[in-house]
mmCIF file of C-alpha atoms and ligand atoms in Angstrom:
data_model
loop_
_atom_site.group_PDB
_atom_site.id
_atom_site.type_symbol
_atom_site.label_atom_id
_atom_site.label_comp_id
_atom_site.label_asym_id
_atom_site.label_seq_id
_atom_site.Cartn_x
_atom_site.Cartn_y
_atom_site.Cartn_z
ATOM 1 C CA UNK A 1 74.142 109.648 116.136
ATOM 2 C CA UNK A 2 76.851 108.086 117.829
ATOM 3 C CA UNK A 3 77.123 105.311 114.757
ATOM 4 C CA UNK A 4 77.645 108.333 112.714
ATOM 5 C CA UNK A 5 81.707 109.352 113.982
ATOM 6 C CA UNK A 6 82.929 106.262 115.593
ATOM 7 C CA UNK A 7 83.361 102.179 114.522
ATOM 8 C CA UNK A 8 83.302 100.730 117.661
ATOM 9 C CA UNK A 9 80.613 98.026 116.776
ATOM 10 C CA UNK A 10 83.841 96.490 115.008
ATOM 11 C CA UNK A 11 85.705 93.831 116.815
ATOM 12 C CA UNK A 12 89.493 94.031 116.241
ATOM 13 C CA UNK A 13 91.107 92.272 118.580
ATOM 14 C CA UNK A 14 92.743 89.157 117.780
ATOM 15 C CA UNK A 15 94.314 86.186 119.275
ATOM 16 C CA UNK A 16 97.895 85.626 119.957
ATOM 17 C CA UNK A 17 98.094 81.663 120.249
ATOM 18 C CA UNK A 18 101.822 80.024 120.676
ATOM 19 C CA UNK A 19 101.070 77.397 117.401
ATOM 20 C CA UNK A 20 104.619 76.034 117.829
ATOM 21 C CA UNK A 21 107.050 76.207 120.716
ATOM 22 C CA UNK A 22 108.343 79.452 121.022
ATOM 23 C CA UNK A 23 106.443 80.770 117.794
ATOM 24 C CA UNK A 24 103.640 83.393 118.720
ATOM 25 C CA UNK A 25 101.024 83.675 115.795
ATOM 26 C CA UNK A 26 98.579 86.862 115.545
ATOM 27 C CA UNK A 27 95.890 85.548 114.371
ATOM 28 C CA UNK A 28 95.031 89.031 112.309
ATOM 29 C CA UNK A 29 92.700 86.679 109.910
ATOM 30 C CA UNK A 30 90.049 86.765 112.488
ATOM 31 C CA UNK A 31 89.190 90.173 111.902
ATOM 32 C CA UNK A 32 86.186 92.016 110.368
ATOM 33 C CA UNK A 33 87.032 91.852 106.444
ATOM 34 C CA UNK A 34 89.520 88.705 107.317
ATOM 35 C CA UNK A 35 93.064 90.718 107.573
ATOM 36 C CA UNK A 36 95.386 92.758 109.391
ATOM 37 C CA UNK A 37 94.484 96.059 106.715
ATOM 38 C CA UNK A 38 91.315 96.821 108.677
ATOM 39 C CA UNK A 39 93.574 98.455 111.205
ATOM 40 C CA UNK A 40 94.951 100.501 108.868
ATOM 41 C CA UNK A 41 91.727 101.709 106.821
ATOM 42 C CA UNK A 42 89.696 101.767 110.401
ATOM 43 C CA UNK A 43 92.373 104.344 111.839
ATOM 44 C CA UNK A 44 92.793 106.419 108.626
ATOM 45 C CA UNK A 45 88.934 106.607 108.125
ATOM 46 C CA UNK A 46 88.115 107.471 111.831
ATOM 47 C CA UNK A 47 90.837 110.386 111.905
ATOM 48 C CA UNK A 48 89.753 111.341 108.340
ATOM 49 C CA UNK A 49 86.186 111.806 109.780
ATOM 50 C CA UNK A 50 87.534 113.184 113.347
ATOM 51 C CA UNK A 51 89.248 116.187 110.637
ATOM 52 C CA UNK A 52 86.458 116.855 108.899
ATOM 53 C CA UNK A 53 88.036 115.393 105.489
ATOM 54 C CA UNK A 54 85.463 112.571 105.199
ATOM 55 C CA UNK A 55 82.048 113.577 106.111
ATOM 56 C CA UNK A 56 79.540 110.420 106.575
ATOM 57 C CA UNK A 57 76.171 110.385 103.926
ATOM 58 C CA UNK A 58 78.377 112.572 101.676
ATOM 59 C CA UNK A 59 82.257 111.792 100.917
ATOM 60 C CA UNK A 60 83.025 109.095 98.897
ATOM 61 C CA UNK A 61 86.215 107.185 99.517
ATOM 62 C CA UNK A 62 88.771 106.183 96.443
ATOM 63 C CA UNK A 63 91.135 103.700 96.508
ATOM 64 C CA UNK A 64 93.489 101.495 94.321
ATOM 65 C CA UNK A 65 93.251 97.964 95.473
ATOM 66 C CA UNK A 66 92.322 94.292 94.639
ATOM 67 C CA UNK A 67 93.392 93.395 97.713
ATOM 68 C CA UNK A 68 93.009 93.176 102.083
ATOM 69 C CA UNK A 69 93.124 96.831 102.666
ATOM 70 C CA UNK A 70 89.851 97.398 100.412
ATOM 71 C CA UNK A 71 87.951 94.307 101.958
ATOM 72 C CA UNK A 72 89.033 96.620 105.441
ATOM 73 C CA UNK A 73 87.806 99.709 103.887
ATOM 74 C CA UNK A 74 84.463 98.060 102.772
ATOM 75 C CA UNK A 75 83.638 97.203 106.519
ATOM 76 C CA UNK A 76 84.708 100.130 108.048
ATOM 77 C CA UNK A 77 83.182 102.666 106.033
ATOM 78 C CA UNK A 78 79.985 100.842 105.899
ATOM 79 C CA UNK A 79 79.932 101.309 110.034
ATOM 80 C CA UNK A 80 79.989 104.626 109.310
ATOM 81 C CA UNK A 81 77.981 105.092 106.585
ATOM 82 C CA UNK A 82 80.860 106.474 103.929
ATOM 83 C CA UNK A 83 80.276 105.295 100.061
ATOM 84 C CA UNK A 84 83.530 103.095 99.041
ATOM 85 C CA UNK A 85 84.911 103.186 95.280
ATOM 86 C CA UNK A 86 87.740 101.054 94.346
ATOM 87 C CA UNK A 87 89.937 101.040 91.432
ATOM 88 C CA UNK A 88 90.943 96.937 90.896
ATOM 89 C CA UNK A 89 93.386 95.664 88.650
ATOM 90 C CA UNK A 90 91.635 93.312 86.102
ATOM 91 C CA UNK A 91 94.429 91.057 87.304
ATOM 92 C CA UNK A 92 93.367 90.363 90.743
ATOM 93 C CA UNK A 93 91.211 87.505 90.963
ATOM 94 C CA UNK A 94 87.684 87.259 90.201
ATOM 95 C CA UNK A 95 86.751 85.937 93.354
ATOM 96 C CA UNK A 96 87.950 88.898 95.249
ATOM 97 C CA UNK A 97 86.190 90.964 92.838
ATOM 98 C CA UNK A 98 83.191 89.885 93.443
ATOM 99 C CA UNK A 99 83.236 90.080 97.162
ATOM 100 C CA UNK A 100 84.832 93.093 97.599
ATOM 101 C CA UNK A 101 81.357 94.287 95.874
ATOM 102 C CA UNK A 102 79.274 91.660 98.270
ATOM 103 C CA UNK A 103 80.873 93.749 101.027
ATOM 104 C CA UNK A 104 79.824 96.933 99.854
ATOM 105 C CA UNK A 105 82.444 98.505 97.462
ATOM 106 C CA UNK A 106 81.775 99.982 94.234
ATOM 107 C CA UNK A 107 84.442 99.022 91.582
ATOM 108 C CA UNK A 108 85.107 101.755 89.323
ATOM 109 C CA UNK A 109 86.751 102.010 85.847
ATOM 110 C CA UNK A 110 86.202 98.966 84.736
ATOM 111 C CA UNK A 111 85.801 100.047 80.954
ATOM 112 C CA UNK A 112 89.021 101.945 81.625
ATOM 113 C CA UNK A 113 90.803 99.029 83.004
ATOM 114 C CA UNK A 114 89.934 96.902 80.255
ATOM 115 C CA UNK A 115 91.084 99.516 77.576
ATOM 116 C CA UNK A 116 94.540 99.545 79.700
ATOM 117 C CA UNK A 117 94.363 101.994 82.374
ATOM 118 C CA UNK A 118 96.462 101.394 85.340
ATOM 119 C CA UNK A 119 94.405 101.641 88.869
ATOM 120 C CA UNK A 120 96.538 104.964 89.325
ATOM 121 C CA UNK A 121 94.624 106.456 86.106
ATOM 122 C CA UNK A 122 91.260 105.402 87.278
ATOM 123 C CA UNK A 123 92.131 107.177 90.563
ATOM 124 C CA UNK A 124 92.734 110.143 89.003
ATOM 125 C CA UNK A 125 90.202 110.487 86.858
ATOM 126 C CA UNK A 126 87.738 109.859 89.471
ATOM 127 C CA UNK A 127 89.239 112.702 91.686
ATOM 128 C CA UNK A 128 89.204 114.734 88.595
ATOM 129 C CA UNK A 129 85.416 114.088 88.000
ATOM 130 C CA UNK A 130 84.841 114.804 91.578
ATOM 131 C CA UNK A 131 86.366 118.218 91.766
ATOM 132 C CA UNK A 132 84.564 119.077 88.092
ATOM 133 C CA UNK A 133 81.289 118.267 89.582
ATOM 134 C CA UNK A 134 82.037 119.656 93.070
ATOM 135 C CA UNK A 135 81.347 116.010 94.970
ATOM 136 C CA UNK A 136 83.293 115.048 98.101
ATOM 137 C CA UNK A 137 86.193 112.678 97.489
ATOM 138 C CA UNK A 138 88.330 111.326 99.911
ATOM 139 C CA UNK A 139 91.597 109.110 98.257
ATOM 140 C CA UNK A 140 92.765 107.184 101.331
ATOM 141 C CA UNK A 141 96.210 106.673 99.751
ATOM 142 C CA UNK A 142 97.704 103.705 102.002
ATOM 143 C CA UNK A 143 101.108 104.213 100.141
ATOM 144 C CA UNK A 144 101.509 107.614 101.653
ATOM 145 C CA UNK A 145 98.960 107.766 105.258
ATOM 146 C CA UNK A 146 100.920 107.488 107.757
ATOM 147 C CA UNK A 147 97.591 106.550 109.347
ATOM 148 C CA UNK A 148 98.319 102.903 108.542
ATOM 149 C CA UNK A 149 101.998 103.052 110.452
ATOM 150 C CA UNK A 150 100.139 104.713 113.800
ATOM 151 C CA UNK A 151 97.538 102.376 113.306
ATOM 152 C CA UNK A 152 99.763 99.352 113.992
ATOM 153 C CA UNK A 153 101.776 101.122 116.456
ATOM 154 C CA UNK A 154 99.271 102.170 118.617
ATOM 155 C CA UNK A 155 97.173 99.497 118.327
ATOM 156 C CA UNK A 156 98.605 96.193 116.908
ATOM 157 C CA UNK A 157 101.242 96.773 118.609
ATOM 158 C CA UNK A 158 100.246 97.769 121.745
ATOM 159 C CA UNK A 159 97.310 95.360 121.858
ATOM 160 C CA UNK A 160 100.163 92.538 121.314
ATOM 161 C CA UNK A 161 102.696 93.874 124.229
ATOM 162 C CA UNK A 162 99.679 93.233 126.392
ATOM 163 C CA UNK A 163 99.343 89.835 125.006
ATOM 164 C CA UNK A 164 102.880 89.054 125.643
ATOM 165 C CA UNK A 165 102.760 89.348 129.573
ATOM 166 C CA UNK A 166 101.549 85.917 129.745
ATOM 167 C CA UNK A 167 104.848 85.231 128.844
ATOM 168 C CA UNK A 168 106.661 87.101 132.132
ATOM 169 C CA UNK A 169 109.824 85.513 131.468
ATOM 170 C CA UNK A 170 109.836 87.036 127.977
ATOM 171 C CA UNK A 171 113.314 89.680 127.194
ATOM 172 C CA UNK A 172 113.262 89.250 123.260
ATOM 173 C CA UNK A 173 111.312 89.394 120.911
ATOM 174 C CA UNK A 174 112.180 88.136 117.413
ATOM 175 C CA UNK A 175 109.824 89.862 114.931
ATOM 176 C CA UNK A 176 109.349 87.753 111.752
ATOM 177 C CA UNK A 177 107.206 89.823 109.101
ATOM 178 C CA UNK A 178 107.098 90.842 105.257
ATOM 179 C CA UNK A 179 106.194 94.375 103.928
ATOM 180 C CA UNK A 180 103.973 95.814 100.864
ATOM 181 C CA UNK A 181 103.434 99.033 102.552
ATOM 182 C CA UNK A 182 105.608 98.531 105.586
ATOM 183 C CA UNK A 183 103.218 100.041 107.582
ATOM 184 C CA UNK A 184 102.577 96.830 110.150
ATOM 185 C CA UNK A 185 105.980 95.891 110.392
ATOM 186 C CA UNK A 186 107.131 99.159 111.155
ATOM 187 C CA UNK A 187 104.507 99.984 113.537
ATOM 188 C CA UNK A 188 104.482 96.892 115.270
ATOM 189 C CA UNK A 189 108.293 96.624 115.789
ATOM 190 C CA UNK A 190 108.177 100.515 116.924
ATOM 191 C CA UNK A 191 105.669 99.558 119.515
ATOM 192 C CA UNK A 192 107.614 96.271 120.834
ATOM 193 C CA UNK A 193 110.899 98.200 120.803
ATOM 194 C CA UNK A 194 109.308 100.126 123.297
ATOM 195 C CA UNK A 195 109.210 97.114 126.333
ATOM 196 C CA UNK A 196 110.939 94.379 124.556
ATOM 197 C CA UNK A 197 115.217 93.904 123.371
ATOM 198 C CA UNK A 198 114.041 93.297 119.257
ATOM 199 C CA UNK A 199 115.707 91.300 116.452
ATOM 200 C CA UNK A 200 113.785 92.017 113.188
ATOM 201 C CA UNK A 201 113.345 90.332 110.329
ATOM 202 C CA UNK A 202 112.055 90.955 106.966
ATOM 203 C CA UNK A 203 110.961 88.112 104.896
ATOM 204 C CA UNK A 204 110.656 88.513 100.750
ATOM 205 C CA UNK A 205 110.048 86.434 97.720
ATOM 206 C CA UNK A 206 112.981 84.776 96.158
ATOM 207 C CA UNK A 207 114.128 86.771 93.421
ATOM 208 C CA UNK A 208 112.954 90.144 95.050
ATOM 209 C CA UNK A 209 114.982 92.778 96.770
ATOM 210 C CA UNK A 210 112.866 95.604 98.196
ATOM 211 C CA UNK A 211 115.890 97.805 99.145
ATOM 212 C CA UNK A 212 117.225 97.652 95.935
ATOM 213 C CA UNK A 213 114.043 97.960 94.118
ATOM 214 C CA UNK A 214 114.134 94.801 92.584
ATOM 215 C CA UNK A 215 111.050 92.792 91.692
ATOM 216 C CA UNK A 216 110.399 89.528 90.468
ATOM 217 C CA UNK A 217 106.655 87.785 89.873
ATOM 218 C CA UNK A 218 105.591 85.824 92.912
ATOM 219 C CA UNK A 219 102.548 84.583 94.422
ATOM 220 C CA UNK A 220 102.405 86.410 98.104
ATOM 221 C CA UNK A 221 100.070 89.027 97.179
ATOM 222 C CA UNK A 222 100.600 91.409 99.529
ATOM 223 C CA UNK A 223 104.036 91.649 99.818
ATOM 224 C CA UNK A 224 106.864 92.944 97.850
ATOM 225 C CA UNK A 225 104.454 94.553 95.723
ATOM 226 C CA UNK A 226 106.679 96.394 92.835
ATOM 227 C CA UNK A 227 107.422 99.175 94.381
ATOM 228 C CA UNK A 228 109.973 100.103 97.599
ATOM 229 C CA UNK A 229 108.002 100.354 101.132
ATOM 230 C CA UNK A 230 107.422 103.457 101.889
ATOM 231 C CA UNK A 231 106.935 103.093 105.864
ATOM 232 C CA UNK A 232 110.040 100.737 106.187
ATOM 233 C CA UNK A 233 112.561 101.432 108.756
ATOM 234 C CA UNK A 234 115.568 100.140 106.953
ATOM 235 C CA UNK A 235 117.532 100.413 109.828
ATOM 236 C CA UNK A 236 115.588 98.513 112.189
ATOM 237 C CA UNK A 237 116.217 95.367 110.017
ATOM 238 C CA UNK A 238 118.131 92.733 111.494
ATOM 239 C CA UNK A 239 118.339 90.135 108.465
ATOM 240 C CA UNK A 240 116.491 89.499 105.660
ATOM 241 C CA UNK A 241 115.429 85.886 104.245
ATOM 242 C CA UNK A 242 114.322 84.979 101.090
ATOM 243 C CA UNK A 243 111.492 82.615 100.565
ATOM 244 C CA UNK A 244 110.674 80.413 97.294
ATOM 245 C CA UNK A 245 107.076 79.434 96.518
ATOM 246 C CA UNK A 246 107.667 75.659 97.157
ATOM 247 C CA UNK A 247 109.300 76.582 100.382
ATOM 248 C CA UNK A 248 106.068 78.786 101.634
ATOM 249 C CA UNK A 249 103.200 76.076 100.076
ATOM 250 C CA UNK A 250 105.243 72.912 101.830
ATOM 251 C CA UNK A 251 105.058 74.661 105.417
ATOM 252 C CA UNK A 252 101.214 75.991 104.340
ATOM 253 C CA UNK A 253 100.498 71.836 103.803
ATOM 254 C CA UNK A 254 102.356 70.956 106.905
ATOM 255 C CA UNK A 255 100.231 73.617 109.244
ATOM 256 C CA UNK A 256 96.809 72.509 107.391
ATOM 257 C CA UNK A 257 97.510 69.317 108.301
ATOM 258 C CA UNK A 258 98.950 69.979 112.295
ATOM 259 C CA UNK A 259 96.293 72.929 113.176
ATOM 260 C CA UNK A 260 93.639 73.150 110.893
ATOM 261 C CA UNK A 261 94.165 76.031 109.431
ATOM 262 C CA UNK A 262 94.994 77.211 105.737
ATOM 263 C CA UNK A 263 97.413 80.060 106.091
ATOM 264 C CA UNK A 264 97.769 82.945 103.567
ATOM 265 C CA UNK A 265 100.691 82.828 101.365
ATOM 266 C CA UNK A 266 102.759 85.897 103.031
ATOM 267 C CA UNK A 267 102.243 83.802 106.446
ATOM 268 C CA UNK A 268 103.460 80.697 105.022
ATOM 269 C CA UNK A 269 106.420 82.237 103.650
ATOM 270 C CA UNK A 270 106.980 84.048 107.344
ATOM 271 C CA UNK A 271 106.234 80.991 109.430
ATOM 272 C CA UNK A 272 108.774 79.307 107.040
ATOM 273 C CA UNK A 273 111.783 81.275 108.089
ATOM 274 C CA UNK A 274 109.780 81.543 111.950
ATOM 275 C CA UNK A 275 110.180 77.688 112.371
ATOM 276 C CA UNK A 276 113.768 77.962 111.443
ATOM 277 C CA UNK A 277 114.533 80.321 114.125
ATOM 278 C CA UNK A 278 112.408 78.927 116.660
ATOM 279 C CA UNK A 279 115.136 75.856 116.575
ATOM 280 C CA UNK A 280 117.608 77.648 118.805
ATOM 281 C CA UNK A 281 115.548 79.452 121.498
ATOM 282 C CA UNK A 282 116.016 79.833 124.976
ATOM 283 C CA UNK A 283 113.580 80.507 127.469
ATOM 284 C CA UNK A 284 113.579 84.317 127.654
ATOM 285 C CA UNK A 285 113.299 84.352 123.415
ATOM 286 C CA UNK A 286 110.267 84.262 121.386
ATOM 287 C CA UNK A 287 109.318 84.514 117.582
ATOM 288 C CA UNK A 288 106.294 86.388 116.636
ATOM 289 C CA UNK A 289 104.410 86.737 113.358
ATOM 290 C CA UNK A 290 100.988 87.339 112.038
ATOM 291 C CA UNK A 291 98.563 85.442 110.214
ATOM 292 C CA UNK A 292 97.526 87.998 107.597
ATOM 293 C CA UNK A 293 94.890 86.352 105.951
ATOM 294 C CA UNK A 294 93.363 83.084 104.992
ATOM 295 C CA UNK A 295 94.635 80.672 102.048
ATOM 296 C CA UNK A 296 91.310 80.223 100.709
ATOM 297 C CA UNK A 297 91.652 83.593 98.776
ATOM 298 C CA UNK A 298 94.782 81.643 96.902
ATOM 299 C CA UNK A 299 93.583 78.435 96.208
ATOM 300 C CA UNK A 300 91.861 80.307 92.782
ATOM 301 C CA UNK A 301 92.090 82.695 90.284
HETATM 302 C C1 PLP B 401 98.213 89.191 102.951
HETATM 303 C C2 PLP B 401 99.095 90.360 103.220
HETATM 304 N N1 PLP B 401 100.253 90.159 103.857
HETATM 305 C C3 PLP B 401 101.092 91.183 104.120
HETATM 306 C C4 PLP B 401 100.793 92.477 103.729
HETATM 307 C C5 PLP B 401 101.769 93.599 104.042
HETATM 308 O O1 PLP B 401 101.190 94.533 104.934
HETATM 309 P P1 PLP B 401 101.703 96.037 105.038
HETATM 310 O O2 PLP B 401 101.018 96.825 103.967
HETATM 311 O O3 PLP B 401 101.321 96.481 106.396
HETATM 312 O O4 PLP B 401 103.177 96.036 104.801
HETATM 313 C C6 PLP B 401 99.588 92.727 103.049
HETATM 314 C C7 PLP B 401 99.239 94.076 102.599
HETATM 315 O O5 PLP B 401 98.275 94.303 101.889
HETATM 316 C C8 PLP B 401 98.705 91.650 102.800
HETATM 317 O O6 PLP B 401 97.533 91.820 102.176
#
């Protein structure tokens, strides 16, 4: 029965490797449905089912995504036997498509979609259907659960402060990271302002200004992603960098080529502006980012 209230067959715990002097990469790509979302739908889902809102073998779960948090869903609500529906935007690639449904998800409203529905519609009328027919419906909602922000608080981020005694001589940390929801950058700076002196910063697209509500088309999916963050912290912002496409796919060549490893495009553009500031370190200083996702995902439509 135990399977039944609890995901702990799921690994998530990832790596924290130092891939350049003084620049700390999480590698958050490792995990089960390849991103740092599974935190985030593993934490909302287990205190959905803890509350009684989601109850395994009957609730269905509704979302609006193309993207990392519904490969995270998939997983984690197939450990605990939940039915997954997602609403995809006909514009997110066909690739991801189809393996959100190799992973389990249902995607739903297609014939909507194609007639012009937004995501948000197909949502709605899904809910709507639901309560008409009396069926259990759970709409995880990652742009309003502040399950996502305690997710990386309590456990990004604390999983990482661990991580970061190896480094004993460690005072500051310097927090490189890029926000759709805002929900890891806010947790995980929350948690490391807790042992560590912080500078933040908050990497965007060139041509986008979150704060301001101004957005531009870009290719880091994931980021800056039309509307403002809801879980940002403004305030704990040090400085903000823009970065341009051929800025972000130069340093994703360079760190294919040195390590082996084809970064996402919302890591590139962070370890673009992370290499800049690991330049002028001292000993006591380190930069830290995470590697949200592979590059594969990117390399098609
Ligand atoms: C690849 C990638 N990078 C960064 C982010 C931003 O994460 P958050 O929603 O925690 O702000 C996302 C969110 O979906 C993502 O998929």
């Amino acid at each position: 029965m135990k399977k039944w209230v609890d995901s702990s067959n799921l690994k998530i715990q990832t790596p924290l490797r130092e891939v350049v002097k003084g620049v700390l990469m999480k590698f958050e790509c490792d995990n089960p449905g390849g991103s740092h979302k599974v935190r985030a739908a593993r934490y909302l889902i287990e205190k959905a089912v803890r509350d009684g809102r989601i109850v395994p073998g009957e609730t269905v779960v509704v979302e609006k995504t193309g993207g990392n948090f519904g490969f995270g869903l998939a997983v984690v609500c197939h450990e605990l036997h939940v039915q997954v529906e997602l609403a995809v935007g006909l514009g997110f690639s066909a690739v991801k498509r189809r393996c959100l449904e190799m992973f389990g998800a249902r995607l739903i409203g297609i014939d909507m979609l194609s007639r012009g529905a937004t995501p948000k519609e197909v949502v709605a009328w899904r809910l709507d259907q639901a309560s008409r027919s009396g069926q259990s419906c759970f709409f995880t909602d990652q742009f309003s659960n502040l399950a996502s922000l305690h997710a990386h608080e309590f456990e990004t981020g604390a999983e990482l402060i661990e991580q970061l005694r190896q480094w004993p001589r460690l005072k500051q940390v310097i927090f490189v990271g890029c926000a759709g929801t805002g929900a890891s950058f806010t947790g995980i700076t929350r948690a490391l302002r807790s042992q560590y002196e912080v500078t933040c910063i908050l990497v965007e697209p060139e041509g986008c200004d979150s704060a301001q509500g101004i957005f531009a088309e870009h290719p880091f999916e994931g980021m800056a992603v039309g509307v403002a963050p809801p879980f940002l912290e403004w305030e704990l912002i040090q400085a903000r960098y823009a970065v341009s496409p051929q800025m972000a796919m130069e340093t994703k060549r360079r760190f294919c080529q040195s390590h082996g490893y084809l970064i996402g495009n919302t890591t590139a553009a962070c370890l673009t502006v992370a290499m800049q500031l690991a330049q002028r370190l001292t000993d006591e200083q380190k930069v830290v980012l995470l590697f949200y996702d592979h590059g594969l995902w990117y390399t098609q439509s």
